[in-house]
Coordinates of C-alpha atoms in Angstrom, one line a residue:
X1 CA 16.8 34.4 7.7
X2 CA 18.5 33.0 10.8
X3 CA 15.1 32.2 12.2
X4 CA 14.0 30.0 9.3
X5 CA 14.3 26.2 9.6
X6 CA 13.6 23.9 6.6
X7 CA 13.4 20.2 7.5
X8 CA 11.8 17.0 6.2
X9 CA 10.7 13.8 8.0
X10 CA 12.1 10.6 6.6
X11 CA 11.6 7.0 7.8
X12 CA 10.7 3.5 6.7
X13 CA 7.1 2.8 5.8
X14 CA 4.8 2.8 8.9
X15 CA 7.2 4.2 11.4
X16 CA 4.9 7.1 12.3
X17 CA 6.1 10.1 10.2
X18 CA 2.6 11.5 9.5
X19 CA 1.4 11.0 13.1
X20 CA 4.4 12.8 14.4
X21 CA 3.9 15.6 11.9
X22 CA 0.3 15.9 13.3
X23 CA 1.7 16.5 16.8
X24 CA 4.2 19.1 15.5
X25 CA 1.3 21.0 13.9
X26 CA -0.8 20.8 17.0
X27 CA 1.9 21.9 19.4
X28 CA 2.9 24.9 17.3
X29 CA -0.9 25.9 17.1
X30 CA -0.7 25.8 13.3
X31 CA -4.0 24.0 13.2
X32 CA -6.9 24.5 15.4
X33 CA -8.3 21.7 17.6
X34 CA -11.5 21.8 15.5
X35 CA -9.6 21.1 12.2
X36 CA -7.4 18.4 13.7
X37 CA -7.7 14.9 12.3
X38 CA -5.4 11.9 12.0
X39 CA -2.7 12.3 9.3
X40 CA -3.9 15.8 8.5
X41 CA -1.2 16.3 5.8
X42 CA -2.4 13.3 3.7
X43 CA -5.1 15.1 1.8
X44 CA -5.8 12.5 -0.9
X45 CA -8.7 10.0 -0.2
X46 CA -6.4 7.2 -1.3
X47 CA -3.8 8.2 1.3
X48 CA -6.3 8.1 4.1
X49 CA -7.8 4.8 2.9
X50 CA -4.5 2.9 2.6
X51 CA -2.8 4.7 5.5
X52 CA 0.3 5.5 3.3
X53 CA 1.7 8.9 2.2
X54 CA 1.9 9.2 -1.6
X55 CA 2.8 12.9 -2.0
X56 CA 5.3 14.9 0.0
X57 CA 3.5 17.8 1.7
X58 CA 5.0 21.1 2.7
X59 CA 3.5 23.3 5.5
X60 CA 4.8 26.3 7.5
X61 CA 4.7 26.6 11.3
X62 CA 5.5 29.4 13.7
X63 CA 7.3 28.6 17.0
X64 CA 8.6 30.7 19.8
X65 CA 11.7 29.8 21.9
X66 CA 13.4 32.1 24.5
X67 CA 11.4 35.0 23.2
X68 CA 12.6 34.5 19.6
X69 CA 10.2 33.8 16.8
X70 CA 11.1 30.9 14.4
X71 CA 9.5 29.9 11.1
X72 CA 9.6 26.1 10.4
X73 CA 9.0 24.7 6.9
X74 CA 8.1 21.1 7.4
X75 CA 7.9 18.5 4.5
X76 CA 6.3 15.1 5.4
X77 CA 7.5 12.4 2.9
X78 CA 6.3 9.0 1.8
X79 CA 7.9 5.9 3.3
X80 CA 7.2 3.4 0.5
X81 CA 10.2 2.8 -1.8
X82 CA 8.0 3.2 -4.9
X83 CA 7.8 6.9 -4.0
X84 CA 11.4 7.5 -3.2
X85 CA 11.6 10.1 -6.0
X86 CA 9.3 12.3 -3.8
X87 CA 11.7 11.9 -0.9
X88 CA 14.7 12.9 -3.1
X89 CA 12.9 16.1 -4.1
X90 CA 12.0 17.0 -0.5
X91 CA 15.5 16.4 0.7
X92 CA 16.8 18.8 -2.1
X93 CA 14.8 21.6 -0.6
X94 CA 15.8 21.2 3.1
X95 CA 18.8 21.8 5.5
X96 CA 17.9 19.2 8.0
X97 CA 16.0 15.9 8.4
X98 CA 14.2 14.2 11.3
X99 CA 15.1 10.5 10.9
X100 CA 12.4 8.5 12.6
X101 CA 12.9 4.9 13.8
X102 CA 10.2 2.7 15.2
X103 CA 11.3 1.6 18.7
X104 CA 9.6 -1.8 18.2
X105 CA 10.9 -2.5 14.7
X106 CA 14.3 -0.9 14.6
X107 CA 16.2 0.2 11.5
X108 CA 14.9 -1.1 8.2
X109 CA 15.8 -0.8 4.5
X110 CA 14.2 2.5 3.7
X111 CA 15.6 4.0 6.9
X112 CA 19.0 3.4 5.5
X113 CA 18.4 4.4 1.9
X114 CA 16.6 7.6 2.9
X115 CA 19.4 8.4 5.3
X116 CA 22.0 8.0 2.6
X117 CA 20.0 10.3 0.4
X118 CA 20.0 12.9 3.2
X119 CA 23.7 12.6 3.9
X120 CA 24.6 13.0 0.2
X121 CA 22.8 16.4 0.4
X122 CA 24.7 17.3 3.6
X123 CA 21.6 17.5 5.7
X124 CA 21.8 17.8 9.5
X125 CA 20.2 14.6 10.9
X126 CA 18.2 14.5 14.1
X127 CA 17.5 10.8 15.0
X128 CA 14.2 10.2 16.8
X129 CA 13.0 7.0 18.4
X130 CA 9.3 6.9 17.9
X131 CA 6.5 4.8 19.3
X132 CA 8.3 4.6 22.6
X133 CA 5.0 4.0 24.5
X134 CA 4.5 0.6 22.8
X135 CA 4.7 -2.4 25.2
X136 CA 6.9 -4.2 22.5
X137 CA 9.4 -1.2 22.2
X138 CA 13.1 -2.0 22.8
X139 CA 14.5 1.5 23.1
X140 CA 18.1 0.5 24.3
X141 CA 18.5 -2.1 21.5
X142 CA 17.3 0.3 18.8
X143 CA 19.5 3.1 20.1
X144 CA 22.5 0.8 19.6
X145 CA 21.5 0.3 16.0
X146 CA 21.1 4.1 15.4
X147 CA 24.6 4.8 17.0
X148 CA 26.1 2.1 14.7
X149 CA 24.4 3.5 11.7
X150 CA 24.9 7.3 12.3
X151 CA 28.0 7.3 14.5
X152 CA 26.2 9.8 16.7
X153 CA 26.3 10.0 20.6
X154 CA 23.6 8.1 22.5
X155 CA 22.3 11.3 24.2
X156 CA 21.7 12.9 20.7
X157 CA 18.9 10.4 20.0
X158 CA 15.5 11.8 21.1
X159 CA 12.6 9.7 22.4
X160 CA 9.1 10.5 21.4
X161 CA 5.6 9.1 20.8
X162 CA 3.5 10.5 17.9
X163 CA 0.4 9.1 19.4
X164 CA 0.6 10.5 23.0
X165 CA 2.7 13.6 22.1
X166 CA 5.5 12.7 24.5
X167 CA 8.9 14.4 23.6
X168 CA 7.4 16.7 21.0
X169 CA 8.4 19.9 22.7
X170 CA 12.0 18.6 23.0
X171 CA 12.0 17.9 19.2
X172 CA 10.7 21.5 18.4
X173 CA 13.5 23.0 20.5
X174 CA 16.1 20.7 19.0
X175 CA 15.0 21.8 15.5
X176 CA 15.8 25.4 16.5
X177 CA 19.2 24.5 18.0
X178 CA 20.5 21.7 15.7
X179 CA 19.2 22.4 12.2
X180 CA 21.2 25.2 10.5
X181 CA 19.5 28.2 9.0
X182 CA 19.3 28.4 5.2
X183 CA 22.4 29.9 3.5
X184 CA 21.9 32.4 0.7
X185 CA 22.3 36.0 -0.4
X186 CA 19.0 38.1 -0.3
X187 CA 20.7 40.7 -2.5
X188 CA 21.7 38.2 -5.2
X189 CA 19.6 37.6 -8.4
X190 CA 16.6 35.3 -7.7
X191 CA 17.3 31.6 -7.8
X192 CA 14.5 29.3 -6.7
X193 CA 14.2 25.5 -7.0
X194 CA 10.8 24.1 -8.1
X195 CA 10.3 20.9 -6.0
X196 CA 6.7 20.2 -6.7
X197 CA 3.6 21.4 -8.6
X198 CA -0.1 20.9 -8.5
X199 CA -3.0 21.6 -10.9
X200 CA -5.9 23.7 -9.9
X201 CA -8.8 23.8 -12.4
X202 CA -9.5 27.5 -11.6
X203 CA -6.1 29.0 -11.2
X204 CA -3.9 26.9 -13.5
X205 CA -0.7 25.3 -12.3
X206 CA 0.7 26.2 -8.9
X207 CA 4.4 25.6 -8.5
X208 CA 6.1 25.1 -5.1
X209 CA 9.7 26.3 -4.7
X210 CA 12.4 27.0 -2.2
X211 CA 14.4 30.2 -2.6
X212 CA 18.1 29.8 -2.5
X213 CA 19.1 33.4 -3.3
X214 CA 17.2 36.7 -3.8
X215 CA 13.5 37.2 -3.3
X216 CA 10.3 37.0 -5.3
X217 CA 7.7 39.8 -5.3
X218 CA 4.1 39.8 -6.3
X219 CA 3.5 41.2 -9.8
X220 CA 7.1 41.0 -11.1
X221 CA 8.2 39.1 -14.2
X222 CA 9.8 35.8 -13.6
X223 CA 11.5 33.3 -16.0
X224 CA 11.7 29.5 -15.8
X225 CA 15.3 28.8 -16.5
X226 CA 15.2 25.5 -18.4
X227 CA 12.1 26.0 -20.5
X228 CA 12.8 29.7 -21.1
X229 CA 9.2 30.8 -20.6
X230 CA 8.4 34.1 -18.9
X231 CA 5.4 34.8 -16.6
X232 CA 4.0 37.4 -14.3
X233 CA 3.9 36.4 -10.7
X234 CA 0.1 37.0 -10.2
X235 CA 0.3 35.7 -6.6
X236 CA 3.1 34.5 -4.4
X237 CA 2.9 33.3 -0.8
X238 CA 3.7 30.6 1.8
X239 CA 2.2 27.2 2.4
X240 CA 0.1 27.1 5.6
X241 CA -2.7 24.5 5.8
X242 CA -4.0 26.3 2.7
X243 CA -2.2 28.8 0.5
X244 CA -1.4 32.1 2.3
X245 CA -0.6 35.1 -0.1
X246 CA 2.3 37.4 0.7
X247 CA 3.7 40.5 -1.1
X248 CA 7.2 39.1 -1.0
X249 CA 8.8 35.7 -0.3
X250 CA 12.5 36.0 0.6
X251 CA 15.7 33.9 0.7
X252 CA 15.5 30.5 2.5
X253 CA 11.7 30.4 2.5
X254 CA 9.5 27.8 0.9
X255 CA 6.5 29.2 -1.1
X256 CA 4.2 28.9 -4.0
X257 CA 3.7 30.9 -7.2
X258 CA 0.5 31.2 -9.4
X259 CA 1.1 32.7 -12.8
X260 CA -1.8 31.4 -14.8
X261 CA 0.1 28.7 -16.6
X262 CA -2.4 26.4 -18.3
X263 CA -0.1 24.0 -20.2
X264 CA 1.3 21.2 -18.1
X265 CA 4.5 20.8 -20.2
X266 CA 5.7 24.3 -19.3
X267 CA 6.5 23.4 -15.7
X268 CA 9.3 21.0 -15.0
X269 CA 10.0 19.9 -11.5
X270 CA 13.6 20.6 -10.7
X271 CA 13.6 23.8 -12.9
X272 CA 14.9 27.1 -11.6
X273 CA 12.8 30.3 -11.3
X274 CA 14.7 33.5 -11.8
X275 CA 14.0 37.2 -12.4
X276 CA 13.6 38.6 -15.9
X277 CA 15.1 42.0 -15.0
X278 CA 18.1 40.5 -13.2
X279 CA 18.5 36.8 -14.1
X280 CA 20.9 34.3 -12.4
X281 CA 23.6 32.9 -14.6
X282 CA 23.2 29.1 -13.8
X283 CA 20.4 26.9 -12.9
X284 CA 20.4 24.9 -9.6
X285 CA 21.5 21.3 -10.1
X286 CA 21.5 18.3 -7.8
X287 CA 18.2 16.8 -8.9
X288 CA 18.2 13.1 -9.7
X289 CA 16.6 11.7 -12.8
X290 CA 13.8 9.3 -12.4
X291 CA 14.5 5.6 -13.2
X292 CA 11.3 3.7 -14.2
X293 CA 11.3 0.1 -13.3
X294 CA 8.0 -1.1 -14.8
X295 CA 6.6 -0.3 -18.3
X296 CA 3.0 -0.9 -19.1
X297 CA 0.4 0.3 -21.7
X298 CA -2.5 2.4 -20.4
X299 CA -5.5 2.6 -22.8
X300 CA -8.9 4.3 -22.5
X301 CA -11.8 1.9 -22.4
X302 CA -13.6 4.0 -25.1
X303 CA -11.2 5.0 -27.9
X304 CA -12.9 8.4 -28.3
X305 CA -11.4 9.3 -24.8
X306 CA -7.8 9.2 -26.0
X307 CA -7.3 13.0 -26.0
X308 CA -9.0 13.3 -22.6
X309 CA -6.7 10.6 -21.3
X310 CA -3.6 12.5 -22.6
X311 CA -4.9 15.7 -20.9
X312 CA -5.4 13.7 -17.6
X313 CA -1.9 12.2 -17.8
X314 CA -0.4 15.6 -18.3
X315 CA -2.1 16.9 -15.2
X316 CA -1.2 13.8 -13.2
X317 CA 2.4 14.1 -14.2
X318 CA 2.5 17.6 -12.6
X319 CA 1.5 16.1 -9.4
X320 CA 3.7 13.0 -9.8
X321 CA 6.9 13.8 -11.6
X322 CA 8.1 10.2 -11.5
X323 CA 5.5 9.1 -14.1
X324 CA 6.9 9.0 -17.7
X325 CA 4.8 8.2 -20.8
X326 CA 4.7 8.2 -24.6
X327 CA 1.9 7.4 -27.1
X328 CA 1.6 3.9 -28.6
X329 CA -1.0 1.9 -30.4
X330 CA -2.4 -1.7 -30.1
X331 CA -4.5 -3.8 -32.4
X332 CA -7.0 -4.8 -29.8
X333 CA -7.2 -1.6 -27.7
X334 CA -6.6 1.2 -30.1
X335 CA -4.5 4.2 -29.1
X336 CA -3.0 4.6 -25.7
X337 CA 0.2 5.3 -23.8
X338 CA 3.3 3.3 -22.8
X339 CA 4.0 4.4 -19.3
X340 CA 7.1 4.0 -17.0
X341 CA 6.4 3.4 -13.3
X342 CA 8.7 3.1 -10.3
X343 CA 7.1 -0.1 -9.2
X344 CA 3.9 -2.1 -9.0
X345 CA 2.4 -0.1 -6.1
X346 CA 3.1 3.1 -8.1
X347 CA 1.3 1.6 -11.1
X348 CA -1.7 0.7 -9.0
X349 CA -1.9 4.2 -7.5
X350 CA -1.6 5.9 -10.9
X351 CA -4.5 3.8 -12.2
X352 CA -6.7 4.6 -9.2
X353 CA -5.9 8.3 -9.3
X354 CA -6.8 8.4 -13.0
X355 CA -10.2 6.9 -12.1
X356 CA -10.9 9.0 -9.1
X357 CA -9.5 12.4 -9.9
X358 CA -10.2 12.5 -13.7
X359 CA -13.0 9.9 -14.1
X360 CA -10.9 8.0 -16.6
X361 CA -11.6 4.3 -16.7
X362 CA -8.5 2.7 -18.2
X363 CA -7.2 -0.7 -19.2
X364 CA -3.6 -1.6 -18.2
X365 CA -1.7 -4.1 -20.2
X366 CA 0.9 -6.6 -19.0
X367 CA 4.0 -4.8 -17.8
X368 CA 7.2 -5.4 -19.8
X369 CA 10.5 -4.0 -20.9
X370 CA 12.2 -3.1 -24.2
X371 CA 13.8 -5.9 -26.4
X372 CA 15.8 -5.9 -29.6
X373 CA 14.9 -8.4 -32.4
X374 CA 17.3 -9.2 -35.2
X375 CA 15.8 -10.6 -38.5
X376 CA 17.5 -12.9 -41.0
X377 CA 18.7 -9.9 -43.0
X378 CA 20.5 -8.6 -39.9
X379 CA 18.2 -5.7 -39.3
X380 CA 17.6 -4.6 -35.7
X381 CA 14.0 -3.9 -34.6
X382 CA 13.0 -2.4 -31.3
X383 CA 10.2 -4.2 -29.5
X384 CA 8.3 -2.3 -26.8
X385 CA 5.3 -4.6 -27.0
X386 CA 4.9 -8.3 -27.7
X387 CA 2.8 -7.4 -30.8
X388 CA 5.9 -5.7 -32.4
X389 CA 7.6 -9.1 -32.7
X390 CA 8.4 -10.0 -36.3
X391 CA 7.2 -13.2 -38.0
X392 CA 9.1 -16.2 -36.5
X393 CA 10.1 -17.3 -40.0
X394 CA 12.1 -14.0 -40.5
X395 CA 13.4 -13.9 -36.9
X396 CA 17.0 -14.7 -36.3
X397 CA 17.4 -14.0 -32.5
X398 CA 16.2 -11.7 -29.7
X399 CA 18.3 -9.8 -27.2
X400 CA 17.0 -8.7 -23.8
X401 CA 18.3 -6.1 -21.4
X402 CA 20.3 -7.3 -18.4
X403 CA 20.9 -5.4 -15.2
X404 CA 23.4 -5.6 -12.4
X405 CA 21.3 -5.7 -9.2
X406 CA 22.9 -5.0 -5.8
X407 CA 20.9 -6.3 -2.8
X408 CA 21.7 -5.4 0.8
X409 CA 20.1 -7.5 3.4
X410 CA 20.4 -9.2 6.8
X411 CA 22.4 -12.5 6.8
X412 CA 19.3 -14.5 7.9
X413 CA 17.7 -14.1 4.5
X414 CA 20.6 -14.9 2.2
X415 CA 19.5 -18.4 1.2
X416 CA 15.9 -17.3 0.3
X417 CA 17.1 -14.3 -1.8
X418 CA 19.7 -16.4 -3.7
X419 CA 16.9 -18.9 -4.5
X420 CA 14.6 -16.1 -5.7
X421 CA 17.2 -14.6 -8.0
X422 CA 18.1 -18.0 -9.5
X423 CA 14.4 -18.7 -10.1
X424 CA 14.4 -15.4 -12.0
X425 CA 17.3 -16.6 -14.3
X426 CA 19.8 -14.6 -12.4
X427 CA 23.5 -15.4 -11.7
X428 CA 25.3 -14.3 -8.6
X429 CA 28.5 -12.3 -9.2
X430 CA 29.7 -11.4 -5.7
X431 CA 28.7 -11.6 -2.1
X432 CA 30.4 -9.7 0.8
X433 CA 29.6 -9.0 4.4
X434 CA 29.5 -5.3 5.3
X435 CA 29.1 -6.1 9.1
X436 CA 28.5 -9.3 10.9
X437 CA 24.8 -9.5 9.9
X438 CA 24.6 -7.3 6.8
X439 CA 25.4 -8.8 3.4
X440 CA 25.7 -7.2 0.0
X441 CA 25.0 -9.5 -2.9
X442 CA 25.4 -8.6 -6.6
X443 CA 23.5 -10.4 -9.3
X444 CA 23.1 -10.2 -13.1
X445 CA 19.4 -10.6 -13.9
X446 CA 17.3 -10.1 -17.0
X447 CA 15.3 -6.8 -16.5
X448 CA 12.1 -8.5 -17.8
X449 CA 12.2 -10.9 -14.9
X450 CA 12.3 -8.2 -12.2
X451 CA 9.5 -6.1 -13.7
X452 CA 6.5 -8.2 -12.5
X453 CA 6.7 -9.0 -8.8
X454 CA 10.4 -9.4 -8.0
X455 CA 10.5 -6.4 -5.8
X456 CA 7.4 -7.3 -3.8
X457 CA 8.7 -10.9 -3.3
X458 CA 12.1 -9.6 -2.3
X459 CA 10.5 -7.4 0.4
X460 CA 8.3 -10.3 1.5
X461 CA 11.0 -12.9 2.0
X462 CA 13.3 -10.4 3.7
X463 CA 10.5 -8.9 5.9
X464 CA 11.1 -5.5 4.3
X465 CA 14.9 -5.5 5.1
X466 CA 16.4 -6.0 1.7
X467 CA 17.2 -2.8 -0.1
X468 CA 17.5 -3.1 -3.9
X469 CA 19.3 -1.0 -6.5
X470 CA 20.1 -1.7 -10.1
X471 CA 22.0 -0.4 -13.1
X472 CA 21.7 -1.6 -16.8
X473 CA 24.6 -3.6 -18.2
X474 CA 23.5 -3.9 -21.8
X475 CA 21.7 -6.5 -24.0
X476 CA 22.3 -10.2 -24.3
X477 CA 20.9 -12.9 -26.6
X478 CA 18.1 -15.0 -25.1
X479 CA 15.7 -17.8 -26.1
X480 CA 12.5 -15.7 -25.9
X481 CA 9.2 -16.6 -27.4
X482 CA 5.9 -14.8 -27.7
X483 CA 3.0 -16.4 -25.7
X484 CA -0.4 -15.5 -27.1
X485 CA -3.7 -15.8 -25.2
X486 CA -6.7 -16.8 -27.3
X487 CA -10.3 -16.4 -26.1
X488 CA -12.7 -18.4 -28.3
X489 CA -10.0 -18.6 -30.9
X490 CA -9.5 -14.8 -31.0
X491 CA -6.1 -13.5 -30.0
X492 CA -6.1 -10.8 -27.2
X493 CA -2.9 -8.8 -27.8
X494 CA -3.1 -6.9 -24.5
X495 CA -2.5 -10.2 -22.7
X496 CA 0.4 -11.4 -24.9
X497 CA 3.8 -11.7 -23.2
X498 CA 7.4 -12.2 -24.3
X499 CA 8.7 -15.0 -22.1
X500 CA 11.7 -17.4 -21.8
X501 CA 11.0 -20.7 -23.5
X502 CA 11.6 -22.7 -20.3
X503 CA 8.8 -20.9 -18.5
X504 CA 6.2 -20.6 -21.2
X505 CA 4.2 -23.7 -20.4
X506 CA 3.9 -23.0 -16.7
X507 CA 3.1 -19.3 -17.2
X508 CA 0.5 -20.1 -19.9
X509 CA -1.2 -22.6 -17.6
X510 CA -1.4 -20.1 -14.7
X511 CA -2.8 -17.4 -16.9
X512 CA -5.5 -19.7 -18.3
X513 CA -6.5 -20.8 -14.8
X514 CA -6.7 -17.2 -13.6
X515 CA -8.7 -16.0 -16.6
X516 CA -11.2 -18.9 -16.0
X517 CA -11.9 -17.5 -12.6
X518 CA -12.3 -13.9 -13.7
X519 CA -14.2 -14.0 -17.0
X520 CA -17.9 -14.2 -16.3
X521 CA -19.8 -17.2 -17.7
X522 CA -21.8 -16.7 -20.9
X523 CA -24.7 -18.6 -22.5
X524 CA -22.1 -20.5 -24.6
X525 CA -18.9 -22.3 -23.8
X526 CA -15.7 -20.2 -23.8
X527 CA -12.3 -21.7 -24.6
X528 CA -9.2 -20.0 -23.1
X529 CA -5.9 -21.1 -24.7
X530 CA -2.3 -20.2 -24.4
X531 CA -0.3 -20.6 -27.6
X532 CA 3.2 -20.3 -28.9
X533 CA 2.8 -19.7 -32.6
X534 CA 0.3 -22.4 -33.8
X535 CA 1.1 -24.7 -30.9
X536 CA -1.4 -24.7 -28.0
X537 CA 0.4 -25.1 -24.6
X538 CA -2.5 -24.8 -22.2
X539 CA -6.3 -24.7 -22.3
X540 CA -9.2 -24.1 -19.9
X541 CA -12.9 -24.1 -20.6
X542 CA -15.6 -21.9 -19.1
X543 CA -18.8 -23.9 -19.2
X544 CA -22.0 -22.4 -20.5
X545 CA -24.8 -21.2 -18.2
X546 CA -27.9 -23.1 -19.1
X547 CA -31.0 -21.0 -19.0
X548 CA -33.9 -23.0 -17.4
X549 CA -36.2 -23.2 -20.4
X550 CA -38.3 -26.1 -18.9
X551 CA -39.4 -24.1 -15.8
X552 CA -42.8 -23.3 -17.4
X553 CA -43.7 -27.0 -18.0
X554 CA -44.9 -28.9 -15.2
X555 CA -46.3 -32.3 -15.5
X556 CA -47.2 -33.4 -19.0
X557 CA -45.2 -35.5 -21.4
X558 CA -41.4 -35.6 -21.4
X559 CA -41.5 -34.8 -25.2
X560 CA -42.6 -31.2 -24.4
X561 CA -39.5 -30.7 -22.3
X562 CA -37.3 -32.4 -24.8
X563 CA -38.6 -30.1 -27.6
X564 CA -37.7 -27.0 -25.6
X565 CA -34.2 -28.3 -24.8
X566 CA -33.6 -29.2 -28.5
X567 CA -34.6 -25.7 -29.4
X568 CA -32.2 -24.3 -26.9
X569 CA -29.4 -26.5 -28.2
X570 CA -30.0 -25.1 -31.8
X571 CA -29.9 -21.5 -30.5
X572 CA -26.6 -22.3 -28.6
X573 CA -24.9 -23.5 -31.8
X574 CA -25.9 -20.2 -33.5
X575 CA -24.6 -18.3 -30.5
X576 CA -21.2 -19.9 -30.5
X577 CA -20.6 -18.8 -34.1
X578 CA -21.1 -15.1 -33.3
X579 CA -20.5 -15.1 -29.5
X580 CA -18.2 -12.2 -28.3
X581 CA -16.7 -12.3 -24.9
X582 CA -16.3 -9.3 -22.7
X583 CA -13.0 -9.4 -20.7
X584 CA -13.2 -7.4 -17.5
X585 CA -10.5 -5.0 -16.4
X586 CA -9.6 -7.3 -13.4
X587 CA -8.5 -10.0 -15.9
X588 CA -5.8 -7.7 -17.4
X589 CA -4.5 -6.9 -13.9
X590 CA -4.7 -10.5 -12.8
X591 CA -1.7 -11.4 -14.9
X592 CA 0.4 -9.3 -12.5
X593 CA -0.8 -11.2 -9.4
X594 CA -0.3 -14.8 -10.7
X595 CA 1.5 -16.1 -7.6

């Protein structure tokens, strides 16, 4: 056990985690030159295309130092804040972390929040200055920032370059010296923490775990502590580039188990695996609950695919434990699911993964939050969807959820952030300076206002520096109204939104303009309207395409052409009466990107 080292790599987005992980794999000969490619651990097409890590990836490496053989379990983590849940799970299964800071960009928001996550779990931190070979690198300046943040000595900071491989051997030997070996009792009853799971269509569900105490043998009976289900361990092993079977996986190691589980609901990430013959008394705690930020409906394009979509969502949830969902129904779209996401990027990725991995084409509705409506009799109704809103004649008032948002940023961006929060109907509560150039601001903001694009805007105006955290503070009365979108007089309930009265006109105008760009022209005129009850607040027209019916006449009398045009005009009238408009998927998504 004293030769095992479990560590993860944490950093802000684009600071070079995956590139450095490539070099570690190459220098420990875990992967042959032939199989080497850039970002080898990012195995999803989406990850390669966008250049971001979405899933944490575990891999085992062997390393020799001073004649001793070491086993390294490395977990590469995502940097984008929408996937911070993945980071928290990786940190729970490690004893140390490599904190990577870009020598050109310095310390940024995610560097700090990931660092705090690691310190809460008592991880040994090795600070690494990456991209040292860039002409724009400022190593001395960034080292000062790291010393301020961590309180470590300057000589403890290591310099490296993931691209050229400089400093990688020093990092490998520092991992042996500075990261502690896992603690645990090999003789105690088995206790293993599930930190991830994947679905394999041939072998069922594969769970990844880290063993805290005891050992797991092939063929023995194991029990999942929280669900209470018992299984046979058909195959256990360690995670190399693929799965590598072993007869026994012992304390401190990271491994996988295949036990032929077919039902996705039976594996909970954060559960404890123990032995049926000699079970442990308590489960492992220290796993944070996921806090969804954005709620949206996901519906199959064809209503017959509802069951298949449910099956796909279950399999996707195995691979992405931060996705939460429950069934719901809509008048225009039929049956679907109300899903909770960690942010807009997460929502986009989930939608793309459903399309790519499960061939499910889905429609996503406008994201929103939960409201309470009180009718004139004093009854309380829960509204998850604008279509749940009671008749305005019976409605007394609506309450919306408020949150307390704390934003930490550099002092240069204070003015812009206050303006953003006030635009979102927020009120500032406190503002205090943590250091000369770092400010903490606390606001009270309606949750519905931060759902759309607040987070993305906050990151934009603060150049990625602002870190944002929130907690709910209850419901308050608000002047909210339901804004309906009508296409050719028919209401489209998937585009309805609950919105504050002061913003309804502006929002309605923007949506109509956006839809005008996105809905393809038809042979008849299409009217797009935004309405509050019976009052139309905005309108756009999509003009008809005119088919060139006079193309076949040339020369001759004008009356021949006129006769054809009159005939076309008659046909158009008939068409308008029964014309149906197809709304493309991009139109539903466009509402999210109005600015």
